[in-house]
Structures are given as C-alpha cells and as structure tokens.
Coordinates of C-alpha atoms in Angstrom, one line a residue:
X1 CA 33.0 0.1 -22.4
X2 CA 36.3 0.9 -20.6
X3 CA 37.2 -2.6 -20.6
X4 CA 36.5 -3.2 -24.4
X5 CA 39.1 -0.3 -24.9
X6 CA 41.7 -2.0 -22.7
X7 CA 41.1 -5.2 -24.5
X8 CA 41.6 -3.7 -28.0
X9 CA 44.8 -2.1 -26.9
X10 CA 46.3 -5.3 -25.2
X11 CA 45.2 -7.8 -27.9
X12 CA 47.1 -8.9 -31.0
X13 CA 44.2 -9.3 -33.4
X14 CA 40.7 -7.8 -33.8
X15 CA 39.0 -11.2 -33.9
X16 CA 40.6 -12.1 -30.7
X17 CA 39.4 -9.0 -29.0
X18 CA 35.9 -9.4 -30.1
X19 CA 35.8 -13.0 -28.8
X20 CA 37.1 -11.9 -25.3
X21 CA 34.6 -9.0 -25.3
X22 CA 31.8 -11.3 -26.2
X23 CA 32.6 -13.8 -23.4
X24 CA 32.7 -10.9 -20.8
X25 CA 29.5 -9.3 -22.1
X26 CA 27.3 -12.6 -22.2
X27 CA 25.8 -13.0 -18.8
X28 CA 24.6 -16.1 -17.0
X29 CA 20.7 -16.3 -17.2
X30 CA 18.6 -17.4 -14.3
X31 CA 18.4 -21.0 -13.4
X32 CA 14.9 -21.3 -15.1
X33 CA 16.1 -20.5 -18.4
X34 CA 18.6 -21.7 -20.7
X35 CA 21.1 -19.2 -22.6
X36 CA 19.4 -17.3 -25.3
X37 CA 19.4 -19.0 -28.8
X38 CA 20.1 -17.5 -32.1
X39 CA 17.4 -17.0 -34.8
X40 CA 18.2 -20.2 -36.5
X41 CA 18.0 -22.3 -33.3
X42 CA 14.7 -20.9 -32.2
X43 CA 13.2 -21.0 -35.8
X44 CA 11.2 -18.0 -34.7
X45 CA 11.2 -14.3 -35.1
X46 CA 12.4 -13.5 -31.7
X47 CA 14.2 -10.6 -32.8
X48 CA 17.8 -11.9 -32.8
X49 CA 20.1 -11.6 -35.8
X50 CA 23.9 -12.2 -36.3
X51 CA 26.2 -9.4 -37.1
X52 CA 29.4 -9.6 -39.3
X53 CA 31.4 -10.9 -36.2
X54 CA 29.0 -13.9 -35.6
X55 CA 27.7 -12.4 -32.5
X56 CA 24.1 -12.8 -31.8
X57 CA 22.6 -9.2 -31.5
X58 CA 19.4 -8.8 -29.4
X59 CA 16.6 -6.6 -30.7
X60 CA 13.5 -6.9 -28.4
X61 CA 10.3 -7.0 -30.3
X62 CA 8.0 -7.8 -27.4
X63 CA 7.6 -6.1 -24.0
X64 CA 11.0 -6.7 -22.3
X65 CA 9.8 -5.9 -18.8
X66 CA 7.1 -8.6 -19.0
X67 CA 9.2 -11.6 -20.2
X68 CA 12.7 -10.4 -20.9
X69 CA 11.9 -9.8 -24.5
X70 CA 11.9 -13.4 -25.4
X71 CA 8.6 -15.0 -26.5
X72 CA 9.8 -18.5 -25.8
X73 CA 10.8 -17.9 -22.4
X74 CA 8.4 -20.0 -20.8
X75 CA 9.0 -23.2 -22.9
X76 CA 12.7 -23.6 -22.1
X77 CA 12.3 -25.3 -18.7
X78 CA 13.3 -28.6 -17.6
X79 CA 10.9 -31.0 -15.6
X80 CA 12.8 -30.4 -12.3
X81 CA 12.6 -26.7 -12.7
X82 CA 8.9 -26.9 -13.5
X83 CA 8.1 -29.0 -10.6
X84 CA 9.7 -26.6 -8.2
X85 CA 8.0 -23.8 -9.9
X86 CA 4.5 -25.4 -9.6
X87 CA 5.2 -26.1 -5.8
X88 CA 6.2 -22.5 -5.2
X89 CA 3.0 -21.3 -7.2
X90 CA 0.5 -23.5 -5.1
X91 CA 2.2 -22.9 -1.7
X92 CA 0.3 -21.1 1.0
X93 CA 3.3 -20.5 3.1
X94 CA 4.9 -17.1 2.4
X95 CA 8.7 -17.6 2.0
X96 CA 10.0 -14.1 1.8
X97 CA 8.8 -10.4 2.2
X98 CA 7.5 -8.9 -0.9
X99 CA 10.7 -6.8 -1.0
X100 CA 13.9 -6.4 1.0
X101 CA 13.3 -5.0 4.6
X102 CA 15.6 -2.9 6.5
X103 CA 16.2 -1.3 9.9
X104 CA 16.5 2.5 10.0
X105 CA 19.6 2.4 12.2
X106 CA 22.7 4.0 10.7
X107 CA 25.1 1.1 11.9
X108 CA 22.7 -1.6 10.5
X109 CA 22.5 0.2 7.1
X110 CA 26.2 0.6 6.8
X111 CA 26.8 -3.1 7.4
X112 CA 24.5 -4.2 4.5
X113 CA 25.8 -5.7 1.2
X114 CA 23.2 -7.9 -0.4
X115 CA 20.3 -5.9 -1.7
X116 CA 22.3 -2.6 -1.9
X117 CA 23.2 -0.6 -5.0
X118 CA 26.8 -0.6 -3.9
X119 CA 27.1 -4.2 -4.6
X120 CA 25.7 -3.7 -8.1
X121 CA 28.1 -1.0 -9.2
X122 CA 31.2 -1.8 -7.2
X123 CA 32.6 -4.5 -9.6
X124 CA 31.0 -3.5 -12.8
X125 CA 31.4 0.3 -12.8
X126 CA 33.6 1.4 -10.0
X127 CA 36.6 -0.8 -10.5
X128 CA 36.7 -0.4 -14.3
X129 CA 36.5 3.4 -14.0
X130 CA 39.2 3.3 -11.4
X131 CA 41.3 1.3 -14.0
X132 CA 40.4 4.0 -16.6
X133 CA 41.4 6.7 -14.2
X134 CA 44.7 4.9 -13.6
X135 CA 45.4 4.7 -17.3
X136 CA 44.4 8.4 -17.7
X137 CA 46.7 9.6 -14.9
X138 CA 49.5 7.5 -16.2
X139 CA 49.2 9.1 -19.7
X140 CA 48.9 12.6 -18.3
X141 CA 51.8 12.3 -15.8
X142 CA 54.1 10.2 -17.6
X143 CA 53.7 9.3 -21.2
X144 CA 52.5 12.7 -22.5
X145 CA 55.2 14.8 -20.4
X146 CA 58.0 12.4 -21.6
X147 CA 56.9 12.7 -25.2
X148 CA 56.6 16.4 -24.9
X149 CA 60.1 16.6 -23.3
X150 CA 61.7 14.6 -26.1
X151 CA 59.9 16.8 -28.8
X152 CA 61.3 20.0 -26.9
X153 CA 64.8 18.5 -26.7
X154 CA 64.7 17.6 -30.4
X155 CA 63.8 21.2 -31.1
X156 CA 66.6 22.5 -29.2
X157 CA 64.9 23.4 -26.0
X158 CA 67.3 21.5 -23.8
X159 CA 66.4 23.6 -20.7
X160 CA 63.0 22.3 -20.5
X161 CA 62.3 19.9 -17.6
X162 CA 60.0 16.9 -17.0
X163 CA 58.0 18.8 -14.3
X164 CA 57.5 21.7 -16.6
X165 CA 56.2 19.5 -19.4
X166 CA 53.9 17.7 -16.9
X167 CA 52.5 21.1 -15.7
X168 CA 51.9 22.0 -19.3
X169 CA 50.0 18.9 -19.9
X170 CA 47.8 19.4 -16.9
X171 CA 47.3 23.2 -17.7
X172 CA 46.0 22.0 -21.1
X173 CA 43.4 20.1 -19.3
X174 CA 41.8 23.3 -17.7
X175 CA 39.1 23.5 -20.5
X176 CA 38.0 20.0 -19.9
X177 CA 37.8 20.8 -16.1
X178 CA 35.6 23.7 -16.7
X179 CA 33.3 22.1 -19.0
X180 CA 33.1 18.9 -16.7
X181 CA 32.1 21.2 -13.8
X182 CA 29.2 22.8 -15.9
X183 CA 28.1 19.3 -17.1
X184 CA 28.1 17.9 -13.6
X185 CA 25.1 20.0 -12.6
X186 CA 23.1 19.2 -15.7
X187 CA 23.7 15.7 -15.3
X188 CA 22.8 15.5 -11.5
X189 CA 19.5 17.4 -12.3
X190 CA 18.6 14.9 -15.1
X191 CA 19.6 11.9 -13.3
X192 CA 17.7 12.9 -10.0
X193 CA 14.5 13.5 -12.2
X194 CA 15.0 10.2 -14.0
X195 CA 15.3 8.3 -10.7
X196 CA 12.2 9.8 -9.4
X197 CA 10.3 8.8 -12.7
X198 CA 11.6 5.2 -12.5
X199 CA 10.7 4.9 -8.9
X200 CA 7.2 6.0 -9.7
X201 CA 6.9 3.1 -12.2
X202 CA 8.2 0.7 -9.6
X203 CA 5.8 2.0 -7.1
X204 CA 2.8 1.9 -9.5
X205 CA 3.6 -1.9 -10.4
X206 CA 3.7 -2.7 -6.6
X207 CA 0.4 -0.7 -5.9
X208 CA -1.4 -2.5 -8.9
X209 CA -0.3 -6.0 -7.5
X210 CA -1.7 -5.0 -4.1
X211 CA -4.9 -3.7 -5.7
X212 CA -5.4 -7.1 -7.4
X213 CA -4.9 -8.9 -4.2
X214 CA -7.5 -6.5 -2.5
X215 CA -10.3 -7.1 -5.0
X216 CA -9.8 -10.8 -4.7
X217 CA -10.1 -10.4 -1.0
X218 CA -13.2 -8.3 -1.4
X219 CA -14.7 -11.0 -3.3
X220 CA -13.9 -13.5 -0.8
X221 CA -15.4 -11.4 2.0
X222 CA -18.7 -10.9 0.1
X223 CA -19.1 -14.5 -0.7
X224 CA -18.0 -15.7 2.7
X225 CA -20.6 -13.3 4.4
X226 CA -23.4 -14.0 2.1
X227 CA -23.1 -17.7 1.8
X228 CA -26.4 -19.7 2.2
X229 CA -27.0 -21.0 5.7
X230 CA -30.0 -21.6 8.2
X231 CA -30.7 -18.2 9.6
X232 CA -32.7 -19.8 12.5
X233 CA -29.8 -21.8 13.8
X234 CA -26.6 -19.9 14.4
X235 CA -24.6 -22.8 14.9
X236 CA -25.4 -24.2 11.4
X237 CA -22.5 -24.0 8.9
X238 CA -23.0 -23.3 5.1
X239 CA -25.3 -25.2 2.9
X240 CA -23.6 -27.8 0.7
X241 CA -24.0 -25.8 -2.4
X242 CA -22.7 -22.6 -0.7
X243 CA -19.5 -24.6 0.4
X244 CA -19.0 -26.0 -3.0
X245 CA -19.6 -22.6 -4.7
X246 CA -17.0 -21.0 -2.5
X247 CA -14.5 -23.7 -2.8
X248 CA -14.6 -23.4 -6.6
X249 CA -14.4 -19.6 -6.4
X250 CA -11.3 -19.9 -4.1
X251 CA -9.5 -22.2 -6.7
X252 CA -10.4 -20.1 -9.5
X253 CA -9.0 -17.1 -7.7
X254 CA -5.8 -18.9 -7.0
X255 CA -5.6 -20.2 -10.9
X256 CA -6.3 -16.5 -12.0
X257 CA -3.6 -15.1 -9.8
X258 CA -1.0 -17.8 -11.1
X259 CA -1.7 -17.3 -14.7
X260 CA -1.7 -13.5 -14.3
X261 CA 1.7 -13.3 -12.9
X262 CA 2.7 -16.0 -15.6
X263 CA 1.8 -13.3 -18.2
X264 CA 3.8 -10.5 -16.6
X265 CA 6.8 -12.2 -15.0
X266 CA 9.5 -14.5 -16.5
X267 CA 9.7 -16.4 -13.4
X268 CA 6.1 -17.9 -13.7
X269 CA 6.0 -17.9 -17.6
X270 CA 6.3 -21.7 -17.7
X271 CA 2.9 -22.1 -16.1
X272 CA 1.0 -20.6 -19.1
X273 CA 2.3 -23.4 -21.3
X274 CA 0.5 -26.7 -22.1
X275 CA 3.2 -28.2 -20.1
X276 CA 2.8 -26.0 -17.3
X277 CA -1.1 -26.5 -17.4
X278 CA -0.7 -30.1 -17.1
X279 CA 1.5 -29.8 -14.0
X280 CA -1.0 -27.5 -12.4
X281 CA -3.5 -30.2 -13.1
X282 CA -1.3 -32.8 -11.4
X283 CA -1.2 -30.5 -8.5
X284 CA -5.0 -30.2 -8.3
X285 CA -5.1 -26.3 -9.1
X286 CA -7.1 -27.0 -12.4
X287 CA -9.1 -29.9 -13.9
X288 CA -8.6 -31.6 -17.2
X289 CA -11.7 -30.1 -18.7
X290 CA -10.5 -26.7 -17.6
X291 CA -7.2 -27.3 -19.1
X292 CA -8.7 -28.0 -22.6
X293 CA -10.9 -25.1 -22.4
X294 CA -7.9 -22.8 -21.6
X295 CA -5.8 -24.2 -24.5
X296 CA -8.5 -23.2 -26.8
X297 CA -8.2 -19.5 -25.8
X298 CA -5.4 -16.9 -26.2
X299 CA -5.4 -15.3 -22.7
X300 CA -5.5 -17.7 -19.9
X301 CA -5.9 -15.4 -16.9
X302 CA -8.7 -13.4 -18.7
X303 CA -10.6 -16.5 -19.1
X304 CA -10.4 -17.6 -15.6
X305 CA -11.6 -14.1 -14.5
X306 CA -14.7 -14.7 -16.8
X307 CA -15.2 -18.1 -15.0
X308 CA -15.2 -16.4 -11.6
X309 CA -17.7 -13.7 -12.7
X310 CA -20.1 -16.5 -14.2
X311 CA -19.8 -18.5 -11.2
X312 CA -20.7 -15.7 -8.8
X313 CA -23.7 -14.5 -10.9
X314 CA -25.1 -18.2 -11.4
X315 CA -24.7 -18.7 -7.5
X316 CA -26.6 -15.6 -6.6
X317 CA -29.3 -16.7 -9.1
X318 CA -29.7 -20.2 -7.6
X319 CA -29.5 -19.0 -4.1
X320 CA -26.1 -20.5 -3.0
X321 CA -25.1 -16.8 -2.4
X322 CA -27.7 -14.7 -0.5
X323 CA -28.2 -11.0 -0.9
X324 CA -29.7 -10.8 -4.4
X325 CA -29.2 -7.5 -6.2
X326 CA -27.0 -5.8 -3.6
X327 CA -24.4 -8.6 -3.5
X328 CA -24.5 -9.1 -7.2
X329 CA -23.9 -5.4 -7.7
X330 CA -21.0 -5.3 -5.4
X331 CA -19.5 -8.6 -6.8
X332 CA -19.9 -7.1 -10.4
X333 CA -18.0 -3.8 -9.3
X334 CA -15.2 -5.9 -7.7
X335 CA -14.9 -8.1 -10.9
X336 CA -14.7 -5.1 -13.1
X337 CA -12.2 -3.3 -10.9
X338 CA -10.1 -6.5 -11.0
X339 CA -10.2 -6.4 -14.7
X340 CA -9.1 -2.9 -14.7
X341 CA -6.2 -3.4 -12.2
X342 CA -4.6 -6.5 -14.0
X343 CA -5.0 -4.5 -17.3
X344 CA -2.9 -1.6 -15.8
X345 CA -0.1 -4.0 -14.9
X346 CA 0.7 -4.9 -18.6
X347 CA 0.3 -1.2 -19.6
X348 CA 2.7 -0.1 -16.7
X349 CA 5.4 -2.7 -17.7
X350 CA 5.3 -2.4 -21.6
X351 CA 5.2 1.3 -21.4
X352 CA 7.7 1.8 -18.5
X353 CA 10.0 4.3 -20.2
X354 CA 10.9 5.7 -23.6
X355 CA 14.2 4.4 -25.1
X356 CA 15.2 7.8 -26.1
X357 CA 15.1 9.1 -22.6
X358 CA 16.9 6.1 -21.1
X359 CA 19.6 6.4 -23.8
X360 CA 20.2 10.2 -23.2
X361 CA 20.6 9.7 -19.4
X362 CA 23.0 6.8 -20.2
X363 CA 25.1 9.0 -22.4
X364 CA 25.3 11.8 -19.8
X365 CA 26.5 9.6 -17.0
X366 CA 28.9 7.7 -19.1
X367 CA 30.5 10.9 -20.5
X368 CA 30.6 12.3 -17.1
X369 CA 32.3 9.4 -15.6
X370 CA 34.9 8.8 -18.3
X371 CA 35.8 12.5 -18.3
X372 CA 36.1 12.6 -14.4
X373 CA 39.8 11.6 -14.3
X374 CA 40.9 14.2 -16.9
X375 CA 38.9 16.8 -15.1
X376 CA 40.0 16.0 -11.6
X377 CA 43.8 15.3 -12.2
X378 CA 44.6 19.1 -12.1
X379 CA 42.8 20.3 -9.0
X380 CA 43.4 16.9 -7.1
X381 CA 46.5 15.4 -8.4
X382 CA 47.1 11.8 -9.6
X383 CA 45.9 9.9 -6.4
X384 CA 43.0 12.4 -5.9
X385 CA 41.9 11.9 -9.4
X386 CA 41.7 8.1 -9.2
X387 CA 39.7 8.3 -5.7
X388 CA 37.4 11.0 -7.1
X389 CA 36.7 9.0 -10.1
X390 CA 35.5 6.1 -7.9
X391 CA 33.4 8.5 -5.9
X392 CA 31.9 10.0 -8.9
X393 CA 31.2 6.7 -10.5
X394 CA 29.7 5.2 -7.3
X395 CA 27.1 8.0 -7.0
X396 CA 26.3 8.8 -10.5
X397 CA 26.6 5.3 -12.1
X398 CA 24.9 3.9 -8.9
X399 CA 21.8 6.2 -9.1
X400 CA 21.5 5.3 -13.0
X401 CA 21.9 1.6 -12.2
X402 CA 19.3 2.0 -9.4
X403 CA 16.8 3.7 -11.7
X404 CA 17.1 1.0 -14.3
X405 CA 16.5 -1.6 -11.6
X406 CA 13.2 0.1 -10.8
X407 CA 12.3 -0.3 -14.4
X408 CA 12.5 -4.0 -13.9
X409 CA 10.4 -4.6 -10.8
X410 CA 10.0 -8.3 -11.3
X411 CA 13.6 -9.1 -12.5
X412 CA 12.4 -10.1 -15.9
X413 CA 15.7 -9.0 -17.4
X414 CA 17.9 -10.6 -14.9
X415 CA 19.1 -7.0 -14.0
X416 CA 17.5 -5.9 -10.6
X417 CA 17.4 -9.4 -9.1
X418 CA 21.2 -9.8 -9.0
X419 CA 21.3 -7.5 -6.0
X420 CA 17.9 -8.3 -4.5
X421 CA 16.3 -5.2 -5.8
X422 CA 12.9 -6.7 -6.9
X423 CA 9.5 -7.6 -6.0
X424 CA 9.1 -11.2 -5.0
X425 CA 6.4 -12.5 -7.3
X426 CA 6.5 -15.8 -5.3
X427 CA 5.3 -14.0 -2.2
X428 CA 2.4 -12.1 -4.1
X429 CA 1.2 -15.5 -5.4
X430 CA 1.4 -17.3 -2.2
X431 CA -0.4 -14.5 -0.3
X432 CA -3.3 -15.0 -2.6
X433 CA -3.2 -18.7 -2.1
X434 CA -3.4 -18.2 1.7
X435 CA -6.1 -15.4 1.7
X436 CA -8.6 -17.4 -0.5
X437 CA -8.5 -20.3 1.8
X438 CA -8.9 -18.1 4.9
X439 CA -12.1 -16.3 3.7
X440 CA -13.8 -19.8 3.1
X441 CA -12.9 -21.4 6.5
X442 CA -13.2 -18.2 8.6
X443 CA -17.1 -17.8 8.3
X444 CA -17.9 -21.4 8.1
X445 CA -19.3 -21.6 11.7
X446 CA -20.4 -18.4 13.3
X447 CA -20.6 -17.7 17.0
X448 CA -23.8 -16.9 18.5
X449 CA -22.8 -13.1 18.9
X450 CA -22.0 -12.8 15.3
X451 CA -25.3 -14.3 14.2
X452 CA -27.6 -12.4 16.8
X453 CA -25.7 -10.0 18.9
X454 CA -28.7 -9.1 21.2
X455 CA -28.7 -12.5 22.7
X456 CA -25.0 -12.3 23.9
X457 CA -24.6 -8.7 25.0
X458 CA -23.8 -8.1 28.6
X459 CA -25.7 -5.3 30.1
X460 CA -23.9 -2.6 32.2
X461 CA -25.3 -4.3 35.3
X462 CA -23.8 -7.7 34.2
X463 CA -20.5 -6.0 33.4
X464 CA -20.4 -4.7 37.0
X465 CA -21.8 -7.7 38.6
X466 CA -24.9 -6.0 39.8
X467 CA -28.4 -7.4 39.9
X468 CA -30.9 -6.8 37.1
X469 CA -34.1 -5.0 37.4
X470 CA -37.6 -6.7 36.6
X471 CA -41.1 -5.7 36.5
X472 CA -43.4 -6.3 39.5
X473 CA -46.3 -4.1 38.4
X474 CA -47.8 -2.8 35.3
X475 CA -50.7 -0.5 34.6
X476 CA -52.0 1.4 31.6
X477 CA -49.8 4.5 32.2
X478 CA -46.8 3.3 34.0
X479 CA -44.7 0.4 34.9
X480 CA -43.0 0.1 38.3
X481 CA -39.8 -1.9 38.5
X482 CA -37.7 -3.2 41.4
X483 CA -34.3 -4.8 41.7
X484 CA -34.5 -8.5 41.3
X485 CA -32.3 -11.2 39.5
X486 CA -33.0 -11.5 35.8
X487 CA -34.7 -9.5 33.2
X488 CA -36.3 -12.5 31.6
X489 CA -39.1 -12.4 34.2
X490 CA -40.8 -9.8 32.2
X491 CA -44.3 -11.2 31.4
X492 CA -46.1 -10.9 28.1
X493 CA -48.5 -8.3 29.2
X494 CA -45.7 -6.0 30.2
X495 CA -43.8 -6.5 26.9
X496 CA -47.0 -5.2 25.2
X497 CA -47.1 -2.1 27.2
X498 CA -43.5 -1.1 26.6
X499 CA -43.0 0.3 23.1
X500 CA -39.2 0.6 22.1
X501 CA -36.6 0.5 24.8
X502 CA -36.1 -1.6 28.0
X503 CA -35.2 0.4 31.0
X504 CA -32.4 -1.2 33.2
X505 CA -31.7 0.8 36.6
X506 CA -28.3 0.7 37.9
X507 CA -27.3 0.3 41.4
X508 CA -25.0 3.3 41.0
X509 CA -26.2 6.3 43.2
X510 CA -26.7 8.6 40.3
X511 CA -27.0 6.7 37.2
X512 CA -29.1 4.2 35.2
X513 CA -28.7 2.6 31.7
X514 CA -31.1 2.1 29.0
X515 CA -30.8 -1.2 26.9
X516 CA -32.5 -2.0 23.7
X517 CA -33.8 -5.6 23.3
X518 CA -36.0 -6.0 20.2
X519 CA -36.5 -9.8 21.1
X520 CA -38.4 -9.0 24.3
X521 CA -39.7 -5.5 23.5
X522 CA -41.2 -5.2 20.0
X523 CA -43.1 -1.8 19.7
X524 CA -41.2 1.2 20.8
X525 CA -40.9 4.9 22.0
X526 CA -38.5 6.1 24.6
X527 CA -39.0 5.6 28.3
X528 CA -37.9 7.9 31.0
X529 CA -37.3 7.1 34.7
X530 CA -37.9 9.0 37.8
X531 CA -37.8 8.0 41.4
X532 CA -41.0 6.7 42.9
X533 CA -40.6 8.8 46.0
X534 CA -40.5 11.9 43.8
X535 CA -42.5 11.2 40.8
X536 CA -45.6 12.8 42.1
X537 CA -43.8 16.0 43.2
X538 CA -40.3 17.1 42.2
X539 CA -39.5 14.0 40.1
X540 CA -39.5 16.1 36.9
X541 CA -37.0 18.7 38.0
X542 CA -34.8 15.9 39.4
X543 CA -34.9 14.1 36.0
X544 CA -34.0 17.2 34.2
X545 CA -31.1 18.1 36.2
X546 CA -29.7 14.6 36.0
X547 CA -30.1 14.5 32.3
X548 CA -28.0 17.9 32.0
X549 CA -25.2 16.2 33.8
X550 CA -25.4 13.1 31.6
X551 CA -24.3 15.0 28.5
X552 CA -25.0 13.1 25.3
X553 CA -26.8 10.2 27.1
X554 CA -30.6 10.4 26.5
X555 CA -32.0 9.3 29.9
X556 CA -30.5 8.8 33.4
X557 CA -32.4 7.8 36.7
X558 CA -32.5 9.7 39.9
X559 CA -32.6 7.5 43.1
X560 CA -34.2 8.9 46.3
X561 CA -32.3 6.9 48.7
X562 CA -29.0 5.3 47.3
X563 CA -28.5 3.4 50.4
X564 CA -31.7 1.5 50.1
X565 CA -31.5 -1.3 47.6
X566 CA -35.2 -1.8 47.6
X567 CA -36.1 1.6 46.3
X568 CA -39.0 1.5 43.9
X569 CA -38.5 3.2 40.6
X570 CA -41.2 4.2 38.2
X571 CA -41.0 4.1 34.4
X572 CA -42.9 7.2 33.2
X573 CA -44.9 6.8 29.8
X574 CA -43.6 8.3 26.6
X575 CA -45.8 11.3 26.4
X576 CA -44.5 12.5 29.7
X577 CA -41.0 11.8 28.6
X578 CA -41.5 14.1 25.6
X579 CA -42.9 16.8 28.0
X580 CA -39.7 16.5 30.0
X581 CA -37.5 16.9 27.0
X582 CA -39.5 20.1 25.7
X583 CA -39.3 21.6 29.2
X584 CA -35.7 20.9 29.6
X585 CA -35.0 22.4 26.0
X586 CA -37.1 25.5 26.9
X587 CA -35.1 25.9 30.0
X588 CA -32.1 25.8 28.1
X589 CA -33.3 28.6 25.7
X590 CA -34.3 30.7 28.6
X591 CA -30.9 30.4 30.1
X592 CA -29.2 31.4 26.9
X593 CA -31.6 34.3 26.4
X594 CA -31.0 35.5 30.0
X595 CA -27.3 35.2 29.6
X596 CA -27.1 37.1 26.3
X597 CA -29.4 39.9 27.8
X598 CA -27.1 40.5 30.9
X599 CA -24.0 40.7 28.6
X600 CA -25.7 43.3 26.4
X601 CA -26.7 45.3 29.5
X602 CA -23.2 45.2 30.8
X603 CA -21.8 46.4 27.5
X604 CA -24.4 49.3 27.2
X605 CA -23.6 50.4 30.9
X606 CA -19.9 50.5 30.0
X607 CA -20.5 52.3 26.7
X608 CA -22.6 54.9 28.4
X609 CA -20.1 55.5 31.1
X610 CA -17.2 56.0 28.8
X611 CA -19.4 58.3 26.5
X612 CA -20.1 60.6 29.4
X613 CA -16.4 60.8 30.4
X614 CA -15.3 61.7 26.9
X615 CA -18.1 64.3 26.5
X616 CA -17.2 66.1 29.8
X617 CA -13.5 66.2 28.8
X618 CA -14.2 67.8 25.3
X619 CA -16.7 70.2 26.8
X620 CA -14.1 71.5 29.2
X621 CA -11.4 71.8 26.7
X622 CA -13.5 73.7 24.1
X623 CA -14.9 75.8 26.7
X624 CA -11.4 77.2 27.6
X625 CA -10.5 77.8 24.0
X626 CA -13.6 79.9 23.3
X627 CA -12.9 81.9 26.5
X628 CA -9.2 82.7 25.1
X629 CA -10.4 83.9 21.6
X630 CA -13.1 85.9 23.1

C-alpha cells in the first residue's frame, strides 16, 4: 500500500502508475502452475473479471485453502512436471521432514533465515514501512516547518524560527501519539488471539493428516495379523489368496492417499485429472479398468475408499483374512473412522477463517504500522521514529503474516511456502507408501516364538544355566522330582497326574520357579512344593514362611540342604496346597487382629492414666476453693 502511494506521487500519469503497481503486485506462481488466466482465456467461471483499468481481479468462488481458489489448477501442467509429480507421489523414500525442524539452542535459532517469519516480512513489510517512516519524518521535520515558517513570515511574524515551527508541528502530533498508544494495546490483544486461532487451524489439519495415516496403518496391521496361513506350521508364509488380497489392499491404500491429497492440495491436484490417472497407470499405481471406473465418478478418493472396504469384507467372507466377525467389526470401524477423518480435512480447510475477521485484523495492523512514524517522531525523534517503525512492523506485521501462513498449511495459495512455513504433502504421501508395504512384508514369515511362544521360552533355569528337574516317581497323591537334565523326560502317566502347572525347582537355596506348559500338562490346578525331608513334619510351616517372603509370587520352594544337589523335592497335591493357602490367610488375619488389639489396649491404658491425673488435679483445686468460702 505504501509503495502504491509512492508510485502515484512519482509517476507522471495515472495509467503508468497502475501499470507499475500491477507489475509489482503480480507474484510468480509455483513451478507446477502457469500464471493465472483471465475469464476469457479460461472460458470458465473461475471467478475472475476485468476492471476499468484492464487488470484481472480475482474473486475466489471455491475453497482457496484447498486449490488456491482455481478450479483448473490441476490441468495446467506440463508433461515434465507431471512426470516429476508422479515420481514423488509413488516414492517410498521420505525426502524431507513433514515440517521445518529446529534446535532449541539460542545461537542456532538466531542464525536461521530460511523458514522464519523475519524472511517473510523483512523485504515486503519492514523496508516499505521504513521508507514510509523516512517520508513522514521528512515531512514533519522539514517540509511542514518550512511551509509554516514561510506562512508566518508572510503574516509579519519575522521573529519565528525554524526550530519553533518544527516544535509546533511535532506538538500538533500529540493527539495521534496518545491515540496510537491506546490502539496499540487493542491491536496486540486482537492479534495474539487471532494467531492462536489460526495456529489451532494449522494444528487441526496436521492432526487430521496423521489420523488418516494411523487408520491406514491400523487396517494394515489387522490384515497382516489375520492373513490366512497354515496354523500347524509356523514357518509357512501366507496363502496365495491372502498375499494377493493384502497386496491389492496396499495398492488401494496408496492410491487413496494420493488422490485424497490431490483433492486438498494444489501440489497433487494434477493427479486427479485424466492425464494424471493415466500417468499413475503407467507407473503401476492403478490399472486401466480402475481408471475407467474412476473417470465415471465424481470423487476419486472416496471411490477408492469404497474399494478398500469391499475388498476387506469379501476377503473375510472367503477366508483370505481370518478372524470372522471380530476382524470384520474392527476393519469396518477403521474404515468409517478413515472416512470421518478425510471428511474433516476438507471442512477444516474450507472453513478455516471468516473473511470479516481476517479483514478487521488486517486493518488494525496496517493502521497501527502506518501511524507509527507519526506517533513516535515526538518522543523518539527523527531517527528513533524510523527504527521504531521498523520494530513495530516486524513484530505486528510479522505476527499477522505468520497467522495467515497458518491458514494455508499446504501452501495452496503460494503464501506460506515462500518461507518454508508449510506441511510437506510429499512427505505425508511417501510415508503412507512405505507403511503399506511394510505391513505386508513384516508378517509374511513368522518366527517360532511369535507363532507359539511356549515352545521357545527360556525357563529361569535355562536363563541361569542350571539343570532342569524331571519326574522320577509318580503316585496317586504326589509326585517326587529330582534335578536332572531335561523336562522333556516327563512320561505320559505323569502328565495325566498333573493338572495345571509344571513345577520347576531352582538350584537357588531359597527359591523355586513355576512354569506353565500347556503342551505337556493339559489339565490343571496349582501345585505347591515342599522339601521331602520336612514334608511329613514341618514342611507346611516352612512353605508358608517362604511364601510370605515371596511377596506376590504364588509358590516358592524350600530346600532342606542347599549344599546337596541331590535333595529330593516333593510336589504336594492341589488340595493340600489349598489348605496351605487357607492356613496362611488365617495366620495373617490372626496377626492383624492381635496387633489391633494391642494398640487398643495401649491407647486405653494411656487414656485412663491421663484421666486419673486430671481428676486428682481438679479435686484438689476445688476442695481448696470450697474451704476458702466456708
């Protein structure tokens, strides 16, 4: 605005001034786009019209934050640009972070230029307003005082000096200074609130983009986990139809993500055109039949989302994806959440901010910056007014510029991207490309531990390098075990005797471990352990004491002779174990009751002693008072 005023003052003709202003205002578009056309050139109602000076005025009729306000943005692309775009859209290598990264160190932040708001406002705002401040100071300090001096001289006031006239002019600006100081607080409040609202829009768009990625990853995890395979052989990969199903789903997920960003970003808009779909077909991202099907619809990414949903439902029905109703419900839930999230993206961009709100904030900031030199020339002087105007412009105009960049998160208007303040749509697309392939290949060959963890778990004895116990004698009521080499020497008769839990006795002097192996021991209740040397007398109490030391561990063994590795240990039947537990719980209750009773007795004794002391004191005092009155 200030530059326009200067040009009008310097130019000789009005038409010449408008031509210069138009050449300065028109900005160079991104490499993927040609300059904007007029209505006659586009032969479409794109919202552009010519005014009386022949300049194409732009009136957006579509969501500006989604395609820059130009319906034909995706059609004006060269073959070279389209080839580069398709290569970026199908790549699995992430080129850049999704947003500019930073180090929190002060020295590093002070050295930055690219991606900062200072770069955005330094040339367009600060320098122009400094030029305006220079003109204002020149008028206040030189032109107006000299004009006033000439006027006073013509009026017969020859004693008036130039300094007096300058002081009079500066003093006349005192009301502007006072009004500017009052307005500054209001503008600061409105601007700070506006910035918080625009950042909320930017954060919402980023959050929605991540949620879309998350739902696609959830679907990939469910399909990879429940793909059809031979459950009796852990080393068997997926069946053929399971692999085909997951490969098709992964391709659909990538295609959906590309076409979705083609609908909300100007960068990928050419992909949602017949020429863009043919380029994706040449790259292998879509088949020829699918291209024909998409061209017959109006919303490409929604159609592909329907393809994914139908593919998953049919695959669960024919058995390519296992899990039946549970997996079907979870996949349906993820699909509906995905639809909700990508619908929110368009809503957030098209309803980012009301025009009236943005217009009001722009007026506040512009008026504050334009009035800054007139308000600061009095208290700060000529040089201080120029520097102060630069500072005010940097902070106020910088905050407003940052807020407007937050309203253009994908740089669809070529506004935020000039300074690197944008979300990288390329990165968001490439991350999904990599993730969909990762889920399919990660679970194709399962390790034995993932297929059946009980066959590969190291027991505590194996972790410590100690020998394992095995059964050497089994009767109807108990099982005696000794320390031998391998637990696999359990015989079938012994397996039928045990019910739920295999007992493994540690070589540690005070502890044993319990290991559950449902492949060797099929029916089950708990089994406790006591030392054979004390099983008939004293074993119960020793076991209970050891259990108390064990804390949350259910069973621990007690060894009669820690130095004798051949000590025989006995596994007591479950009914005896239950008796041990009940007896141990009863002992705990008795201890609690006894402790509480002792505390109550102590408190009662202390209370009686204090009561007797108080009673004796009061009796002596009142007896003396009665004797005095008597």
